[in-house]
Amino acid sequence: MKTKREDVRNIAIIAHVDHGKTTLVDELLKQSGVFRENQDVAERVMDSNDIERERGITILSKNTAVYYKGTKINIIDTPGHVDFTIEVERSLRVLDGAVGVFCAVGGVEPQSETVWRQSEHFGVPKLAFVNKMDRIGADFSAVLKSMQTRLGANPLPVVIPVGAAETFQGVIDLVTLERLDFDESDQGQTWTRSPLTEADAELAAPWREQMLERLAENDDTFLEQYLGGEYTETDIRSAIRRATLARRVTPVLSGSALKNTGVQPLLDAVIAYLPAPADLPPVTAHNPEDGTDGTIPCDPALPFTGLVFKVMMDGGRKLALVRLYAGTLKEGDPCRNVTQRADERISRLYRLHADRREQVDAAKAGDIVAVIGLRSARTGDTVGAPGSKLLLESIEAYQPVISLAIEPRNADEGKALDEALDRFSLEDPTLTVAIDEGSGHRIVSGMGELHLDVILERIRREYGIAPRVGQPQVIRRETPKRTASATGIFDRELGKETHIGEVALSIAPRERGSGNQIRFAIDTAILPAAFVDAVRQGVENALQSDPVTGYPLQDADVEITAMPRRDGSTVAGYHMAAGIALRSALEAAQVTTLEPLMFVEISAPEANLGPAISLFGTRGGKVENILDHAGLKLVQGLAPLSKLFGFSTDLRSATQGRAGLMMRFERFDVI
């Protein structure tokens, strides 16, 4: 199928866990005709992993593509649990729009806030779908209010529900002023549009007027039309699209994904209101060789440029998921991994449908494809045409906060364990693996207990081994207490060469959460660039591990004050001298240990509020807010991760299973 770049939509489905996003994607697939008529389709098609099906959660982001009314829609279904937030982050990095799914009963919940904030970081225009309108307690208006208060969004209802819970009947399109009814006998596959009844018109009137007023407030072109009283359905749709692309409003639709009610209008809204690749500004790229920046328009005729946003191992072969920003890619084409400085050749191109692959001959600017042949590829790498030098912005990996020691039971198991850990750390940038020099144990670090639990379960199932596992340990950080200076001198024979280097520097604390900074107080232009780079790298390496505790350092300001040239100075000498200088300065500055603090939100009935707060206090928690939400009390606060192991189990016990819990990493800080 020949596809124009304006006839493509690249979208993510984002939500809090259990708000129905995977069910919604399943229905989008069915409604778009991906499955043959009468084809037996399993529930949770996109959750193709056995662990996902058993636990009822999405763990890995999944790609699929559908064609609807002449438009190709690339969809990524993202996890809703905070431990797998990197899957959301790297998806939003390469997508052009998103659909936020909200439970009509629960409304905006903690992970809703997290994924919404991530989408705002990347400037992604969004639609919202208020799901589960057929559930007891569904409240469309309450969800809109929580979107305003908790997300800072400007919701614009364009499709409203008729009734709620047991009285939920269908939806009203406020743009066309039509009622949409769905046939329950075929799970909503058959649906009709009809003029509004008198009762429907009375229900729709205030919502319609509110929609038009809000559009006029957020779009100058429509303001003139609205004040003049002359506007058409096309004018309304155009105004919604402009305001959505400018991220001034978020169109809101409603329905029930489980009953396939309201899914069809959502597909129409994706095409009508979310951007095509050509609607967005050209991406910015950097040339590290000359330090210049440039832009890359979405043009299939330009040289190929793409970003690897995910890497998977499939049948022993590396599968790289690539977003094409420019050019055309075909099987057999040579290409350049600009990040790794490696030349590659494209072996195969695939379009993914969850765990199924469809081979394609070519991909164009705006497409998302899976590529075999990029042997050196890692998440965040820029790939391009042969000779390409331009680098796209990479994907920032999150720092792990919890670790486990893993030990194989025998040598054969050790080989399989290393293979598994190599694979999973390649696929997941938030998973790190190191070897403890003292014990020889593999130290596996991740984003939370669930994250590591899933990794261990995958090792058992996919590799058939059951290694011994230690108790979870918290990963801490260090930061300097005061300013200190030191000089490092390296003069030693390595191999058959003598390496010499001298570096003087100072270290000082920075504001919490500001990160590390390396500055040069000397004129680096008079020094060879290789020497300067060696010093910077030596400092960066030394910041990765405190010499006493082994914890990484953060929020440190390192100023290089001298790099005297001596006879025999070498790159290796300067690199080693920088590390020596920093470690000496740290000893004088002394360090403070920083604990990972978690944002905790407990939801519980008012009758169970006391035990929940009391238990939270015993775990070092400090309550910051108590809110009302969907008939429950929300307790929000901070607590050190080191005291939260097993907290979810104890909380369920203390509240007779009535309390819910969400935790996410907030920051490293002094307790």
Tab-separated table of N, CA, C and O in Angstrom, residues 337-384:
chain	number	residue	atom	x	y	z
A	337	ASN	N	25.748	3.489	11.616
A	337	ASN	CA	25.389	3.764	12.992
A	337	ASN	C	26.279	4.908	13.438
A	337	ASN	O	27.453	4.718	13.760
A	338	VAL	N	25.705	6.119	13.440
A	338	VAL	CA	26.491	7.319	13.703
A	338	VAL	C	26.989	7.331	15.143
A	338	VAL	O	28.117	7.731	15.421
A	339	THR	N	26.156	6.876	16.064
A	339	THR	CA	26.523	6.878	17.480
A	339	THR	C	27.699	5.954	17.751
A	339	THR	O	28.654	6.324	18.440
A	340	GLN	N	27.635	4.735	17.223
A	340	GLN	CA	28.683	3.742	17.466
A	340	GLN	C	29.807	3.798	16.440
A	340	GLN	O	30.773	3.031	16.544
A	341	ARG	N	29.664	4.667	15.437
A	341	ARG	CA	30.669	4.813	14.372
A	341	ARG	C	30.943	3.481	13.679
A	341	ARG	O	32.091	3.069	13.480
A	342	ALA	N	29.847	2.808	13.311
A	342	ALA	CA	29.953	1.491	12.682
A	342	ALA	C	29.137	1.469	11.400
A	342	ALA	O	28.027	2.008	11.341
A	343	ASP	N	29.667	0.837	10.383
A	343	ASP	CA	28.952	0.643	9.124
A	343	ASP	C	28.172	-0.665	9.184
A	343	ASP	O	28.695	-1.696	9.623
A	344	GLU	N	26.928	-0.623	8.732
A	344	GLU	CA	26.046	-1.771	8.803
A	344	GLU	C	25.363	-1.965	7.455
A	344	GLU	O	25.498	-1.160	6.533
A	345	ARG	N	24.587	-3.057	7.353
A	345	ARG	CA	23.777	-3.294	6.163
A	345	ARG	C	22.432	-3.869	6.594
A	345	ARG	O	22.362	-4.743	7.448
A	346	ILE	N	21.364	-3.343	6.013
A	346	ILE	CA	20.009	-3.762	6.357
A	346	ILE	C	19.722	-5.137	5.759
A	346	ILE	O	19.774	-5.313	4.540
A	347	SER	N	19.425	-6.116	6.608
A	347	SER	CA	19.117	-7.462	6.121
A	347	SER	C	17.625	-7.637	5.857
A	347	SER	O	17.219	-8.147	4.810
A	348	ARG	N	16.812	-7.241	6.833
A	348	ARG	CA	15.364	-7.414	6.721
A	348	ARG	C	14.651	-6.222	7.364
A	348	ARG	O	15.140	-5.627	8.323
A	349	LEU	N	13.455	-5.921	6.851
A	349	LEU	CA	12.580	-4.914	7.432
A	349	LEU	C	11.247	-5.568	7.764
A	349	LEU	O	10.704	-6.325	6.961
A	350	TYR	N	10.706	-5.235	8.958
A	350	TYR	CA	9.444	-5.831	9.383
A	350	TYR	C	8.521	-4.764	9.962
A	350	TYR	O	8.969	-3.779	10.556
A	351	ARG	N	7.245	-4.994	9.781
A	351	ARG	CA	6.214	-4.270	10.514
A	351	ARG	C	5.724	-5.217	11.597
A	351	ARG	O	5.429	-6.384	11.340
A	352	LEU	N	5.664	-4.748	12.839
A	352	LEU	CA	5.327	-5.603	13.965
A	352	LEU	C	3.852	-5.506	14.319
A	352	LEU	O	3.260	-4.426	14.264
A	353	HIS	N	3.273	-6.640	14.691
A	353	HIS	CA	1.938	-6.706	15.270
A	353	HIS	C	2.055	-7.527	16.550
A	353	HIS	O	1.872	-8.744	16.539
A	354	ALA	N	2.420	-6.843	17.644
A	354	ALA	CA	2.696	-7.517	18.926
A	354	ALA	C	3.803	-8.541	18.704
A	354	ALA	O	4.926	-8.170	18.382
A	355	ASP	N	3.494	-9.854	18.840
A	355	ASP	CA	4.526	-10.869	18.673
A	355	ASP	C	4.593	-11.415	17.253
A	355	ASP	O	5.332	-12.362	16.991
A	356	ARG	N	3.833	-10.839	16.311
A	356	ARG	CA	3.868	-11.261	14.920
A	356	ARG	C	4.649	-10.261	14.083
A	356	ARG	O	4.677	-9.064	14.369
A	357	ARG	N	5.317	-10.752	13.025
A	357	ARG	CA	6.104	-9.894	12.146
A	357	ARG	C	5.609	-10.011	10.717
A	357	ARG	O	5.298	-11.092	10.237
A	358	GLU	N	5.554	-8.884	10.030
A	358	GLU	CA	5.167	-8.836	8.624
A	358	GLU	C	6.319	-8.204	7.845
A	358	GLU	O	6.654	-7.039	8.054
A	359	GLN	N	6.965	-8.970	6.961
A	359	GLN	CA	8.102	-8.456	6.227
A	359	GLN	C	7.651	-7.419	5.202
A	359	GLN	O	6.636	-7.579	4.525
A	360	VAL	N	8.410	-6.323	5.108
A	360	VAL	CA	8.143	-5.275	4.125
A	360	VAL	C	9.421	-5.015	3.336
A	360	VAL	O	10.531	-5.293	3.807
A	361	ASP	N	9.258	-4.494	2.126
A	361	ASP	CA	10.411	-4.244	1.255
A	361	ASP	C	11.109	-2.932	1.570
A	361	ASP	O	12.316	-2.802	1.383
A	362	ALA	N	10.316	-1.944	2.028
A	362	ALA	CA	10.890	-0.624	2.238
A	362	ALA	C	10.106	0.130	3.299
A	362	ALA	O	8.965	-0.208	3.622
A	363	ALA	N	10.744	1.151	3.843
A	363	ALA	CA	10.097	2.058	4.792
A	363	ALA	C	10.509	3.479	4.436
A	363	ALA	O	11.609	3.709	3.935
A	364	LYS	N	9.603	4.434	4.712
A	364	LYS	CA	9.851	5.820	4.363
A	364	LYS	C	9.800	6.713	5.591
A	364	LYS	O	9.362	6.304	6.663
A	365	ALA	N	10.253	7.938	5.409
A	365	ALA	CA	10.220	8.941	6.467
A	365	ALA	C	8.847	8.983	7.106
A	365	ALA	O	7.834	9.052	6.410
A	366	GLY	N	8.805	8.920	8.449
A	366	GLY	CA	7.550	8.884	9.182
A	366	GLY	C	7.169	7.500	9.650
A	366	GLY	O	6.321	7.348	10.530
A	367	ASP	N	7.791	6.448	9.072
A	367	ASP	CA	7.462	5.070	9.424
A	367	ASP	C	8.184	4.628	10.696
A	367	ASP	O	9.214	5.194	11.089
A	368	ILE	N	7.652	3.570	11.295
A	368	ILE	CA	8.294	2.856	12.388
A	368	ILE	C	8.428	1.398	11.950
A	368	ILE	O	7.429	0.756	11.616
A	369	VAL	N	9.643	0.885	11.922
A	369	VAL	CA	9.879	-0.474	11.452
A	369	VAL	C	10.868	-1.196	12.363
A	369	VAL	O	11.628	-0.565	13.107
A	370	ALA	N	10.846	-2.518	12.280
A	370	ALA	CA	11.839	-3.345	12.949
A	370	ALA	C	12.884	-3.752	11.915
A	370	ALA	O	12.541	-4.159	10.805
A	371	VAL	N	14.158	-3.642	12.298
A	371	VAL	CA	15.257	-3.851	11.363
A	371	VAL	C	16.173	-4.961	11.865
A	371	VAL	O	16.570	-4.972	13.031
A	372	ILE	N	16.516	-5.891	10.992
A	372	ILE	CA	17.572	-6.866	11.250
A	372	ILE	C	18.787	-6.469	10.428
A	372	ILE	O	18.670	-6.165	9.245
A	373	GLY	N	19.947	-6.478	11.072
A	373	GLY	CA	21.179	-6.109	10.383
A	373	GLY	C	21.982	-5.057	11.114
A	373	GLY	O	23.162	-4.858	10.822
A	374	LEU	N	21.351	-4.368	12.076
A	374	LEU	CA	22.048	-3.346	12.856
A	374	LEU	C	22.698	-4.011	14.066
A	374	LEU	O	22.221	-3.916	15.191
A	375	ARG	N	23.814	-4.672	13.831
A	375	ARG	CA	24.455	-5.502	14.854
A	375	ARG	C	24.989	-4.698	16.032
A	375	ARG	O	25.031	-5.184	17.160
A	376	SER	N	25.396	-3.456	15.814
A	376	SER	CA	25.982	-2.646	16.887
A	376	SER	C	24.957	-1.790	17.604
A	376	SER	O	25.299	-1.082	18.554
A	377	ALA	N	23.687	-1.856	17.176
A	377	ALA	CA	22.680	-0.910	17.658
A	377	ALA	C	22.354	-1.099	19.130
A	377	ALA	O	22.240	-2.223	19.627
A	378	ARG	N	22.196	0.027	19.814
A	378	ARG	CA	21.697	0.074	21.179
A	378	ARG	C	20.620	1.168	21.256
A	378	ARG	O	20.540	2.035	20.390
A	379	THR	N	19.814	1.102	22.303
A	379	THR	CA	18.742	2.077	22.471
A	379	THR	C	19.304	3.495	22.470
A	379	THR	O	20.241	3.804	23.203
A	380	GLY	N	18.715	4.371	21.636
A	380	GLY	CA	19.140	5.763	21.560
A	380	GLY	C	20.129	6.067	20.457
A	380	GLY	O	20.498	7.228	20.269
A	381	ASP	N	20.568	5.034	19.694
A	381	ASP	CA	21.537	5.261	18.624
A	381	ASP	C	20.879	5.935	17.421
A	381	ASP	O	19.738	5.649	17.064
A	382	THR	N	21.638	6.822	16.788
A	382	THR	CA	21.235	7.418	15.513
A	382	THR	C	21.800	6.582	14.379
A	382	THR	O	22.985	6.234	14.381
A	383	VAL	N	20.955	6.241	13.412
A	383	VAL	CA	21.399	5.524	12.224
A	383	VAL	C	21.059	6.372	11.005
A	383	VAL	O	20.073	7.125	11.007
A	384	GLY	N	21.897	6.274	9.982
A	384	GLY	CA	21.686	7.110	8.807
A	384	GLY	C	22.315	6.511	7.569
A	384	GLY	O	22.848	5.390	7.580
